[in-house]
Tab-separated table of C-alpha atoms in Angstrom:
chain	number	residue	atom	x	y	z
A	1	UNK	CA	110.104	102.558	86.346
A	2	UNK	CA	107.490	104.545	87.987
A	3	UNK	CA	104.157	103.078	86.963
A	4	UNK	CA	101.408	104.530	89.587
A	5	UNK	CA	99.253	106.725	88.026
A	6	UNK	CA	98.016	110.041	89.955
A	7	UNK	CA	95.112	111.334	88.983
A	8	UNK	CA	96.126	115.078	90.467
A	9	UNK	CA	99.663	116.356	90.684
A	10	UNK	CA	99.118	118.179	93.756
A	11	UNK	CA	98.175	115.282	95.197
A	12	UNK	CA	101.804	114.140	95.455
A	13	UNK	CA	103.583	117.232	94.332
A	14	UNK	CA	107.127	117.012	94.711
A	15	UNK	CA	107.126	113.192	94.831
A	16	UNK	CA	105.239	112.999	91.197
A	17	UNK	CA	107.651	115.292	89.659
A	18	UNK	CA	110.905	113.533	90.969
A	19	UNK	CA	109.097	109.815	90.013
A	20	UNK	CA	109.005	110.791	86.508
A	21	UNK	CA	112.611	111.174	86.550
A	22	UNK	CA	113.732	107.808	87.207
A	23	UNK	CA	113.639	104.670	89.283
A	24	UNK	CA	115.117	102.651	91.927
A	25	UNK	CA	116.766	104.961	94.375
A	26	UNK	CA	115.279	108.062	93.154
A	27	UNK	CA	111.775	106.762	93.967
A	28	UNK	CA	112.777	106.090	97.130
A	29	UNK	CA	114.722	109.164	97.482
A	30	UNK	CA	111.592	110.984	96.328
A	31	UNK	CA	109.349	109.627	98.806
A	32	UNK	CA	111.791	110.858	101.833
A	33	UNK	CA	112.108	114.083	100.311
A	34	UNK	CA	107.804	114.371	100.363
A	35	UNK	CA	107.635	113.222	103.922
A	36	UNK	CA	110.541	115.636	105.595
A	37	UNK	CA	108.795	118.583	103.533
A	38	UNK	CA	105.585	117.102	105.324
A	39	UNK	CA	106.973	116.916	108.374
A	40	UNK	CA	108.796	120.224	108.542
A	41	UNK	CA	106.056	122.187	106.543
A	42	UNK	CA	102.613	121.107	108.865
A	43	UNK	CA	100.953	123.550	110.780
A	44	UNK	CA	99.618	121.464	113.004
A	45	UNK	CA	101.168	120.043	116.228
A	46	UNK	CA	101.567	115.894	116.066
A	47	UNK	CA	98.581	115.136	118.288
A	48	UNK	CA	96.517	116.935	115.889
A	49	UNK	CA	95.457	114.112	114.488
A	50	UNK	CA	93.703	110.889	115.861
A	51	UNK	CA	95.534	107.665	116.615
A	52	UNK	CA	93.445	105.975	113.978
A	53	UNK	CA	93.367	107.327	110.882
A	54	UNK	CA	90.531	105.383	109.707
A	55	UNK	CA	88.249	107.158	111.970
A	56	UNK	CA	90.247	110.424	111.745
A	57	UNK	CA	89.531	110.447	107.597
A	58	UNK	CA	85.714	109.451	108.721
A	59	UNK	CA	85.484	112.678	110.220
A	60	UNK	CA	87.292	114.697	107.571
A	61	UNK	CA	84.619	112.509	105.008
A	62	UNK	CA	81.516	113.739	106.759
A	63	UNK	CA	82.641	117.930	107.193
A	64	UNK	CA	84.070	117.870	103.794
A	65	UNK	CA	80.632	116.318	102.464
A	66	UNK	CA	78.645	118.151	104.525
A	67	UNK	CA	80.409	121.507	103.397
A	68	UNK	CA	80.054	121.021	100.088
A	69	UNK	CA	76.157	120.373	100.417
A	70	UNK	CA	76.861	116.760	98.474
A	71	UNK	CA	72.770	115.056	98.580
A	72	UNK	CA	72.483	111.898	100.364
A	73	UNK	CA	71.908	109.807	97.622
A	74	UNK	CA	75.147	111.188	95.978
A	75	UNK	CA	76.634	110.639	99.462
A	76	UNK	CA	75.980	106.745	99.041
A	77	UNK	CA	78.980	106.678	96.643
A	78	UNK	CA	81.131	109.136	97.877
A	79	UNK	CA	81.142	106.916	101.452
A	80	UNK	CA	81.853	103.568	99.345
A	81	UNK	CA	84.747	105.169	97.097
A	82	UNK	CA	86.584	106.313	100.295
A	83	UNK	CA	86.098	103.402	102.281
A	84	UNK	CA	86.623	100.944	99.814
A	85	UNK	CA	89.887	102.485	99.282
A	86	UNK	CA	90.767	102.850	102.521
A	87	UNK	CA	90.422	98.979	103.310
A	88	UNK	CA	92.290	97.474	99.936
A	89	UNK	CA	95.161	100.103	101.166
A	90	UNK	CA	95.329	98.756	104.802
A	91	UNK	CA	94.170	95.137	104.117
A	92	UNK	CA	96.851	95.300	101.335
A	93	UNK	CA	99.771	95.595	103.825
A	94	UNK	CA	98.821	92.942	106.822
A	95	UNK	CA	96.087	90.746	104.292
A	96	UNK	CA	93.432	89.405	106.317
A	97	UNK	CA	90.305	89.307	104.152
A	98	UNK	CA	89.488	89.498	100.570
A	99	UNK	CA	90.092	92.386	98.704
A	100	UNK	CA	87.350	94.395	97.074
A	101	UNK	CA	89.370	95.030	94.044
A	102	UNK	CA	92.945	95.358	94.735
A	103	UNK	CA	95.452	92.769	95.151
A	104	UNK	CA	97.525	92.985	98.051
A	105	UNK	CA	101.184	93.787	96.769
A	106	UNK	CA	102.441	96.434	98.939
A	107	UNK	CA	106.064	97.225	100.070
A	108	UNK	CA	106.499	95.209	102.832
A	109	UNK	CA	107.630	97.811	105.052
A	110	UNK	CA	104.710	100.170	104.040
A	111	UNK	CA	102.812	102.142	106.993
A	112	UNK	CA	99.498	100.744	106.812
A	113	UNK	CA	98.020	104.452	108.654
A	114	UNK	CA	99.870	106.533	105.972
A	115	UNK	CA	98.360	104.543	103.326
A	116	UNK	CA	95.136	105.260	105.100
A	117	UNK	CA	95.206	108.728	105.280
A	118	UNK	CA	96.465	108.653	101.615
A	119	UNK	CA	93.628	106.328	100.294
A	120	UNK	CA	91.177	108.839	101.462
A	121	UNK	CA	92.643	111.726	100.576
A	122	UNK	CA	93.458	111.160	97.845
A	123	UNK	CA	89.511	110.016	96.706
A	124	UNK	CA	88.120	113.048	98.651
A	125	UNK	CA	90.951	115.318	96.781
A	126	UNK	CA	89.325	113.704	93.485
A	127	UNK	CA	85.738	114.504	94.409
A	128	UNK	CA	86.049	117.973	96.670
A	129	UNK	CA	89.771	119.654	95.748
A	130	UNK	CA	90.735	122.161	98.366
A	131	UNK	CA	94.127	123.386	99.702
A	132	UNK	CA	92.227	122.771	103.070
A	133	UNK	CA	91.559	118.646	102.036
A	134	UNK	CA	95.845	118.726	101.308
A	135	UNK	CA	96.645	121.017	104.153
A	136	UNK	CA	94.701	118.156	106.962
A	137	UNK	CA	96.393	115.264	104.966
A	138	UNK	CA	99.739	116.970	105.089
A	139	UNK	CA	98.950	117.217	109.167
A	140	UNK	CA	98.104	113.482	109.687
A	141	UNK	CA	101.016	112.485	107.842
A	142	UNK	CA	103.221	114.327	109.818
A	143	UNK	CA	101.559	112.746	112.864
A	144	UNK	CA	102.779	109.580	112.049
A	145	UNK	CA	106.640	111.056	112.239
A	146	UNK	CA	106.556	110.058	115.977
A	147	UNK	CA	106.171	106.472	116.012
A	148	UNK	CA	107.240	105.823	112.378
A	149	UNK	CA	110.061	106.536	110.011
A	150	UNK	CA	110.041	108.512	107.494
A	151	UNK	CA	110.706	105.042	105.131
A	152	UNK	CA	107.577	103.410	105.995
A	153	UNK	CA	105.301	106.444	105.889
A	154	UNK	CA	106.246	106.812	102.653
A	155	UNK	CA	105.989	103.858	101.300
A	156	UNK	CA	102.475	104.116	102.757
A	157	UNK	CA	101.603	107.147	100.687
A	158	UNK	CA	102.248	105.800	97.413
A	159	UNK	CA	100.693	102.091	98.464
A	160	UNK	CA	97.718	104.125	99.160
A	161	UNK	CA	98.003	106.521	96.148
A	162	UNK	CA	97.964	103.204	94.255
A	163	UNK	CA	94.609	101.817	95.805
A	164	UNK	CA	92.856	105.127	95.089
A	165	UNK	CA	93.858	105.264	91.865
A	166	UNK	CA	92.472	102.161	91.009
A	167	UNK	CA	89.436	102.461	92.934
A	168	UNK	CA	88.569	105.739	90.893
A	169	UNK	CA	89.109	104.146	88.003
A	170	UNK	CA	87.367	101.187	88.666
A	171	UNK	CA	83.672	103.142	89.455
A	172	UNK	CA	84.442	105.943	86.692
A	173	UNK	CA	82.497	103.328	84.373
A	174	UNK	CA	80.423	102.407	86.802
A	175	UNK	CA	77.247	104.596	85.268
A	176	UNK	CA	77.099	107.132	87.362
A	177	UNK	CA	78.132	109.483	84.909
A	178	UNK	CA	77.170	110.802	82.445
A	179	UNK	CA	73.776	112.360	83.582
A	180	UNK	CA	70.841	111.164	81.606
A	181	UNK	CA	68.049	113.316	80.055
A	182	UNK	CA	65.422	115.411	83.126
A	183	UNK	CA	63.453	112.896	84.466
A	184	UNK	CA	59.859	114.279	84.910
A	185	UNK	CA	57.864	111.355	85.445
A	186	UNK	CA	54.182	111.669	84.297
A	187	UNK	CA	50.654	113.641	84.862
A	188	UNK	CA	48.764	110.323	85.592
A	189	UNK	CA	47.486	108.993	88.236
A	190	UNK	CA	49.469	106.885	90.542
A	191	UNK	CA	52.590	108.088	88.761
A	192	UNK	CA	55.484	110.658	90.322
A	193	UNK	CA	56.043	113.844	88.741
A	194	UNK	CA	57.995	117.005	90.050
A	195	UNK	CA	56.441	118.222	93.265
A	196	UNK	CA	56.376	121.539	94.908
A	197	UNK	CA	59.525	122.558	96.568
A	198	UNK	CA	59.430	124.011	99.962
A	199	UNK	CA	57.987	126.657	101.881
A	200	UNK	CA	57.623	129.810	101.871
A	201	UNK	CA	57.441	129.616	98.071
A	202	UNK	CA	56.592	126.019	96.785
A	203	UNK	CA	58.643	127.297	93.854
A	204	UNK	CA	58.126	124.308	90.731
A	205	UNK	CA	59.919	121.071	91.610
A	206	UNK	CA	62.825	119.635	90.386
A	207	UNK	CA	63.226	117.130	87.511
A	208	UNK	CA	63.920	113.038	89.895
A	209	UNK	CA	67.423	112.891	91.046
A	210	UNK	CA	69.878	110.661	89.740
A	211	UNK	CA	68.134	107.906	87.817
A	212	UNK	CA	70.746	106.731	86.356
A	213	UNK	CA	71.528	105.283	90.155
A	214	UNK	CA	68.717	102.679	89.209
A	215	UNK	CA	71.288	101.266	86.737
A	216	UNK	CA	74.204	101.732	88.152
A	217	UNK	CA	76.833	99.016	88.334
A	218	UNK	CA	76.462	97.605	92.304
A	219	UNK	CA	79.880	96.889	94.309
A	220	UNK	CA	78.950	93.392	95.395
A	221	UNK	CA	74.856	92.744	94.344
A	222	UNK	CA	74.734	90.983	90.971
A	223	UNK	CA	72.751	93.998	89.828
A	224	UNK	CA	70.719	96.622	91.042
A	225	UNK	CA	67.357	94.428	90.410
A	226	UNK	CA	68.602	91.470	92.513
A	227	UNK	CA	65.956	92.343	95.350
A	228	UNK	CA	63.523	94.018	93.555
A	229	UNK	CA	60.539	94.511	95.597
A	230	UNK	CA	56.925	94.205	94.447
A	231	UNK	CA	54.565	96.685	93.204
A	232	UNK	CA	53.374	99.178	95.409
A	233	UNK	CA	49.979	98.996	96.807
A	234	UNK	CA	46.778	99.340	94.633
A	235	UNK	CA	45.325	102.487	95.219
A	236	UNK	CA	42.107	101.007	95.839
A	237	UNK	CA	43.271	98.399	98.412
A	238	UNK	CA	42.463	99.028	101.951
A	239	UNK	CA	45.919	99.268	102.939
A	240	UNK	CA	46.776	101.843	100.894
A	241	UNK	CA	43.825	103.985	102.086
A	242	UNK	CA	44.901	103.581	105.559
A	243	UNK	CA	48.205	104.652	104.497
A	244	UNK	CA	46.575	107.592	102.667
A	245	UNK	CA	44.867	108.200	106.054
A	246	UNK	CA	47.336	108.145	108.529
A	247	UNK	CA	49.495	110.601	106.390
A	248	UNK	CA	47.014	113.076	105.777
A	249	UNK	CA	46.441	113.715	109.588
A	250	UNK	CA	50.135	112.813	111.114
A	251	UNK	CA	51.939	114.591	107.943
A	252	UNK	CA	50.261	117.747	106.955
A	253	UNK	CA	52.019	120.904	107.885
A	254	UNK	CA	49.406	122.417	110.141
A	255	UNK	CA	46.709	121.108	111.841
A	256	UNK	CA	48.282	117.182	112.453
A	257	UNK	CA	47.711	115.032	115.200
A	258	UNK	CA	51.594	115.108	115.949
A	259	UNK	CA	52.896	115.612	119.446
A	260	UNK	CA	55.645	117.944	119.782
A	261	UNK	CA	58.071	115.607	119.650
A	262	UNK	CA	57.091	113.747	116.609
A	263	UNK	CA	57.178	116.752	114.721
A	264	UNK	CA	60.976	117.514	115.827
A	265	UNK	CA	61.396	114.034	114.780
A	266	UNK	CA	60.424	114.442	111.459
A	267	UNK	CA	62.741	117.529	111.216
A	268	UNK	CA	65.921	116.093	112.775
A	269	UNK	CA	66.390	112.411	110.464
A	270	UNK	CA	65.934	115.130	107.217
A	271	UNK	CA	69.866	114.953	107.297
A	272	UNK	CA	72.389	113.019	105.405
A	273	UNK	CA	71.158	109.596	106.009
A	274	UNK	CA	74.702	107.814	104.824
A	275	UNK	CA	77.095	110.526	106.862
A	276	UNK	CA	74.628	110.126	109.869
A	277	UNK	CA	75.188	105.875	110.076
A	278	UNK	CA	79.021	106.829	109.554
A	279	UNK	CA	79.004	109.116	112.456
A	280	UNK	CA	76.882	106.273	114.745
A	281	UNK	CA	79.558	103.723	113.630
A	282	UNK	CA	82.614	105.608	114.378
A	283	UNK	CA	80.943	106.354	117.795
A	284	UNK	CA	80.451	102.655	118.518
A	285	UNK	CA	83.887	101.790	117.228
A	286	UNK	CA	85.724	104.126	119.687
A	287	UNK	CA	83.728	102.819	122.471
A	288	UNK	CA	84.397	99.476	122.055
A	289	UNK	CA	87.915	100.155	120.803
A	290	UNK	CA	88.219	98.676	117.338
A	291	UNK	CA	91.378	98.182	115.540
A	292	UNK	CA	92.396	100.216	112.429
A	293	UNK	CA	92.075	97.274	110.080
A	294	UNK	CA	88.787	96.393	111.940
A	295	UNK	CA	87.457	99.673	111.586
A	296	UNK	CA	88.779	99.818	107.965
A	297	UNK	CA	86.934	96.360	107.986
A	298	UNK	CA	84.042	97.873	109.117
A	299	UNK	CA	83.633	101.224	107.036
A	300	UNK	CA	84.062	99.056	104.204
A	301	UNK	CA	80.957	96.516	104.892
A	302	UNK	CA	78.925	99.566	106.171
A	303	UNK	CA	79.619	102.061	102.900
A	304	UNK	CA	79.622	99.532	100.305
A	305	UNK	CA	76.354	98.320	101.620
A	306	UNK	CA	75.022	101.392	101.977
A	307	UNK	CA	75.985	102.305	98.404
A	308	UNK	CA	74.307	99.006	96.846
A	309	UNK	CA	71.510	99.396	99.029
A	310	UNK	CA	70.373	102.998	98.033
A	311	UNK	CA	71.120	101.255	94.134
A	312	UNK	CA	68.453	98.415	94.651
A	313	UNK	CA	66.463	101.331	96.187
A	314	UNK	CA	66.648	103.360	92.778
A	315	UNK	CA	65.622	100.148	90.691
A	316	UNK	CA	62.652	99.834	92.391
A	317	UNK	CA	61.900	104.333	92.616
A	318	UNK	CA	62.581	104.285	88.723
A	319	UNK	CA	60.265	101.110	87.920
A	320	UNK	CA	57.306	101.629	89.805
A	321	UNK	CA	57.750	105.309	89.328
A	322	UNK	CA	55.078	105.768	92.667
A	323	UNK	CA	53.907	109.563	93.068
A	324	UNK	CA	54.885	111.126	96.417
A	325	UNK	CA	51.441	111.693	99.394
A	326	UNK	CA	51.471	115.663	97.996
A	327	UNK	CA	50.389	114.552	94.539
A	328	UNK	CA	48.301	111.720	96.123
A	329	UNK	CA	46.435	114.297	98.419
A	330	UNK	CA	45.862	117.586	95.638
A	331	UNK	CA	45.217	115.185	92.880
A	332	UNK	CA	44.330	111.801	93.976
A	333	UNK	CA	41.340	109.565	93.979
A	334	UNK	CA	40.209	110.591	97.171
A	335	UNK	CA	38.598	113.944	97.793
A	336	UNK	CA	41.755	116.071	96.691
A	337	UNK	CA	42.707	118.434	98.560
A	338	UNK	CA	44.992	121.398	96.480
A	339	UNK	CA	45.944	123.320	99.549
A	340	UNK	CA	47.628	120.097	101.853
A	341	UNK	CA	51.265	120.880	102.510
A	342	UNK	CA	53.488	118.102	104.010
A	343	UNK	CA	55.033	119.091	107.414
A	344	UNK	CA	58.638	118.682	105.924
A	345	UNK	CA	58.127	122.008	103.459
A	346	UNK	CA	59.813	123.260	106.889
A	347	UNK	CA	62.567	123.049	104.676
A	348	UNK	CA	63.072	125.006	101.685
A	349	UNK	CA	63.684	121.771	99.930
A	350	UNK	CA	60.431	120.524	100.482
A	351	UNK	CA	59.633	116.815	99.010
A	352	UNK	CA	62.506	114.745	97.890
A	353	UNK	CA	62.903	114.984	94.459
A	354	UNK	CA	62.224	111.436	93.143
A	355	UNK	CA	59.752	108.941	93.152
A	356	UNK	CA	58.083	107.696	96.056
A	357	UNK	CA	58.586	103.805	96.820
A	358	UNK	CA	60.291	102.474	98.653
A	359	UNK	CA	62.255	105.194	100.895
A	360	UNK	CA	65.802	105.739	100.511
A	361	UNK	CA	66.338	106.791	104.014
A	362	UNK	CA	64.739	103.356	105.747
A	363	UNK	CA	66.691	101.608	102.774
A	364	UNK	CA	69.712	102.822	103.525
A	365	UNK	CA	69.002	102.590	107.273
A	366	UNK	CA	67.479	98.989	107.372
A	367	UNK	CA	71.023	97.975	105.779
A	368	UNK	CA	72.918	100.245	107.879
A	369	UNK	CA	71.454	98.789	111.027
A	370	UNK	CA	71.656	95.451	109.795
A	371	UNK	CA	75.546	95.641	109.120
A	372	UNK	CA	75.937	97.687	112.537
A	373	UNK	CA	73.854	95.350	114.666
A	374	UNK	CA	76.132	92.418	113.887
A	375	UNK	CA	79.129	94.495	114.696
A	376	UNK	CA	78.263	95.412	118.072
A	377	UNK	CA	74.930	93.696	118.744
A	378	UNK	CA	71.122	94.871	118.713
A	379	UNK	CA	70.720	96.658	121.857
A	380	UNK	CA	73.394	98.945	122.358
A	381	UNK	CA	73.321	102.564	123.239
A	382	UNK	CA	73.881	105.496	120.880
A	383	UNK	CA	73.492	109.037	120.048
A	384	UNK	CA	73.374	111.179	117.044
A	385	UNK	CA	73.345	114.583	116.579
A	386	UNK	CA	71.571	115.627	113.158
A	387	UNK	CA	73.248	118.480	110.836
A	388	UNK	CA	70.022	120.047	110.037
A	389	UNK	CA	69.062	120.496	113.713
A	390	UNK	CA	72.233	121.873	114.967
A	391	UNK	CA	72.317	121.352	118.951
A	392	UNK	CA	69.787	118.583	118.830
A	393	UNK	CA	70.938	114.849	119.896
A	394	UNK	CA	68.877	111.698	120.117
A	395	UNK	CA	69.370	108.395	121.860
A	396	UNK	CA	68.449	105.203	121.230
A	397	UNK	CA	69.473	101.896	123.214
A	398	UNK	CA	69.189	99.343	120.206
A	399	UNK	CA	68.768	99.854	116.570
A	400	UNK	CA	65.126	98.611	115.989
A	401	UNK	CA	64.116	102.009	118.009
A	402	UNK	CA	66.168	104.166	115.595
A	403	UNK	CA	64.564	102.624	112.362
A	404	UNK	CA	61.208	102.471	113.448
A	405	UNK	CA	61.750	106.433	114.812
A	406	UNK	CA	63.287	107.052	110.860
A	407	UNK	CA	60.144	105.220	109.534
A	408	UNK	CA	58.013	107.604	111.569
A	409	UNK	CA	59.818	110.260	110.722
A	410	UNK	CA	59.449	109.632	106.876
A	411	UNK	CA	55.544	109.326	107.629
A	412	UNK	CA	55.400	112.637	109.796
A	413	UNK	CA	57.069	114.301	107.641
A	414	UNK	CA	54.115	113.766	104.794
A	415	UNK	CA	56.595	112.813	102.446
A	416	UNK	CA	56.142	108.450	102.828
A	417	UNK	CA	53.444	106.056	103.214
A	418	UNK	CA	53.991	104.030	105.828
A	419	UNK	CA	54.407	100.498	103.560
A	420	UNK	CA	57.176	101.977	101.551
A	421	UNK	CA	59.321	102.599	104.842
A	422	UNK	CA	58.482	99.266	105.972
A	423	UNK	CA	59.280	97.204	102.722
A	424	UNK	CA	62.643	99.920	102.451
A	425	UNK	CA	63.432	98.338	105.411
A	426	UNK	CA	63.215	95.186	104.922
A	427	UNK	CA	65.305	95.850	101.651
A	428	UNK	CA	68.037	97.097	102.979
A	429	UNK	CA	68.404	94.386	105.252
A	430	UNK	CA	68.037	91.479	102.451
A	431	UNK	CA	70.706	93.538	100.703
A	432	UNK	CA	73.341	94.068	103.888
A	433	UNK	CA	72.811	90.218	104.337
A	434	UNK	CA	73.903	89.307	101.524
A	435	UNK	CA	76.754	91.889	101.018
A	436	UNK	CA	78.278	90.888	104.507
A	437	UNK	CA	78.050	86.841	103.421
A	438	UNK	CA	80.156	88.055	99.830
A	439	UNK	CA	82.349	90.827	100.278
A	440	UNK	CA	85.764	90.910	102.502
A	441	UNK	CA	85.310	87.840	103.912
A	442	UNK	CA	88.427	86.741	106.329
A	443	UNK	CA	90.570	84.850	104.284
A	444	UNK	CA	90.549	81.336	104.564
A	445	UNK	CA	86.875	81.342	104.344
A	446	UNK	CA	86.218	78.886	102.410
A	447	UNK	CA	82.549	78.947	101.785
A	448	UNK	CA	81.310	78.715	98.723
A	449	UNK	CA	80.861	82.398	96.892
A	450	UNK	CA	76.889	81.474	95.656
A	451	UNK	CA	76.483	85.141	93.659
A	452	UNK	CA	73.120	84.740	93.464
């Protein structure tokens, strides 16, 4: 009896129908009868698509993300539903770590790249559907055809049909949805509340994104307030008046004591902060030529920390509930000033749209580098091109440059204090730690699993 459930019939089309019929041989004769429609119906020649599908579905992750305009914090989940997919499929045909939730029990002759390209699909087909998303699966499946049968590619696709579908249903209760009620903070002082959007208009702002995040059920924390970090600083504290400084000259609009470069700086990291780490790890991965179960390994560790790290970022947003430099400048303690625009109203965007400490981006980024540095080491070189600055590329040769640069940028950009980027950063390290000492660990590690 067929038991795997599909979410989306056109995800397996002809292969769902004839399932439902029966079992035994007419599975099997199903899935040969989906892979030689594959093969003869793709558009695409064979070496279309990459010889590791892992970093092949990467790519397809960040355009079709990108494309659909999908908000970084968003993002954080998206990453961590495909990859963690992705790994229990491959890691369930050649087990060599823990899973993250599904048992290995594949068909022994499965494909572990067709289950791959499945697993991902088949989240991304969830999330974004498109007769494009199905038309670039069908074309890495029929890839494979070359250097595997038709058998074991199939077996693949329904192995990884059968990790996505319990992945999805896994983080369907994970609190994400539904929405809760408009957040709008409040009109005191110290306290977020919507800021102006961008220029030219500064129409009103937006209610705070996604607090529901700050609850959300983590993939390996304990829960989102495992690292909580302190209260920000007292607004009459010296530090937070040098911090008050130090953005009102370096992150106004006009006017700053920014070079040219620090301004471009501020402009390039406004981008997708989780699609941007993905793109630095698959570069370092094909230079140092990583396996596919090591890079399934990897996008794993990376998304699923970057995922719990932007949720231990939320707790602390949506309990401290800090008001962003704008507020703090028209309407502050200080001699207010109603006319200061930050620099990053560049954008129409303006702001970000939730509350101030710590940063999301040097969260996200502290863990990011964390997870990446032990990979490959701290001082290796890398480039990244940034989506919102389309022809621009910077370089870095270890990953302390590129945080501290995201740090300034947050700062330049009149949209951070200084401390919050700091103590983001240091958060998003405290959470990769522990997420790379608990989660897919080789097996036979026999450590003990301390939660806690």
């Amino acid at each position: 009896m067929c038991t795997t459930r599909i979410s989306t019939e056109s995800n397996l089309g002809p292969f769902l129908r004839l399932c439902r019929q029966g079992a035994g041989a007419t599975i099997r004769s199903a899935m040969l009868l989906l892979i030689a429609a594959l093969l003869a119906a793709s558009p695409l020649p064979v070496s279309a698509a990459t010889s590791d599908p892992v970093l092949e579905w990467i790519g397809v992750m960040n355009d079709t993300v990108l494309t659909a305009g999908t908000a970084p914090n968003v993002t954080s989940r998206v990453v961590a539903l495909v990859s963690a997919s992705v790994f229990d499929a491959v890691n369930g045909i050649d087990p060599r770590f823990r899973p993250i939730h599904v048992r290995p029990n594949a068909p022994h002759n499965a494909s572990q790249r067709a289950a791959a390209i499945q697993a991902a699909y088949a989240i991304l087909f969830n999330l974004y559907p498109s007769g494009a998303l199905t038309a670039r699966r069908d074309a890495s499946l029929a890839a494979l055809a070359s250097t595997e049968k038709a058998e074991s590619i199939a077996a693949g696709v329904a192995w990884g049909q059968t990790v996505a579908d319990a992945i999805w249903a896994l983080r369907l209760t994970d609190g994400f949805a539904p929405p809760p009620p408009p957040f709008l903070g409040a009109p005191n002082v110290g306290v977020w509340r919507p800021t102006p959007q961008g220029l030219p208009d500064q129409l009103p702002g937006n209610p705070g994104a996604t607090p529901q995040i700050a609850t959300m059920t983590p993939w390996v924390l304990t829960r989102p307030s495992q690292f909580r970090l302190p209260p920000p600083l007292a607004l009459d504290s010296p530090e937070y008046a040098a911090d008050l400084n130090e953005l009102k000259s370096m992150g106004v609009y006009s006017g700053s004591g920014r070079s040219d470069d620090q301004s471009e700086l501020a402009l390039f990291w406004a981008l997708n902060t989780p699609l941007a780490w993905n793109r630095i790890a698959a570069q370092l991965s094909a230079k140092r030529g990583l396996t596919l179960t090591e890079n399934a390994h990897l996008f794993a560790l990376l998304n699923l920390t970057l995922s719990d790290s932007l949720i231990a970022c939320w707790d602390s947003k949506y309990r401290y509930v800090f008001w962003r430099p704008i507020t703090a400048i028209r309407a502050g303690l200080t001699p207010s000033d109603a006319e200061w625009v930050p620099w990053l109203d560049f954008f129409k965007s303006g702001t970000p749209a939730h509350p101030e400490y710590p940063s999301a981006h040097s969260s996200m980024s502290g863990a990011a580098a964390f997870i990446l540095a032990a990979a490959f080491g701290e001082n290796i070189d890398f480039s990244l091109t940034s989506e919102v600055r389309p022809g621009t590329t910077r370089s870095f040769h270890n990953f302390s440059d590129a945080t501290a640069e995201i740090a300034d940028a947050r700062v330049f950009g009149g949209i951070h204090f200084r401390t919050s980027c700091v103590r983001a950063n240091a958060l998003g390290r405290a959470v990769a730690d522990y997420v790379s000492r608990h989660a897919m660990r080789a097996r036979g590690d026999e450590r003990d699993d301390d939660r806690d």
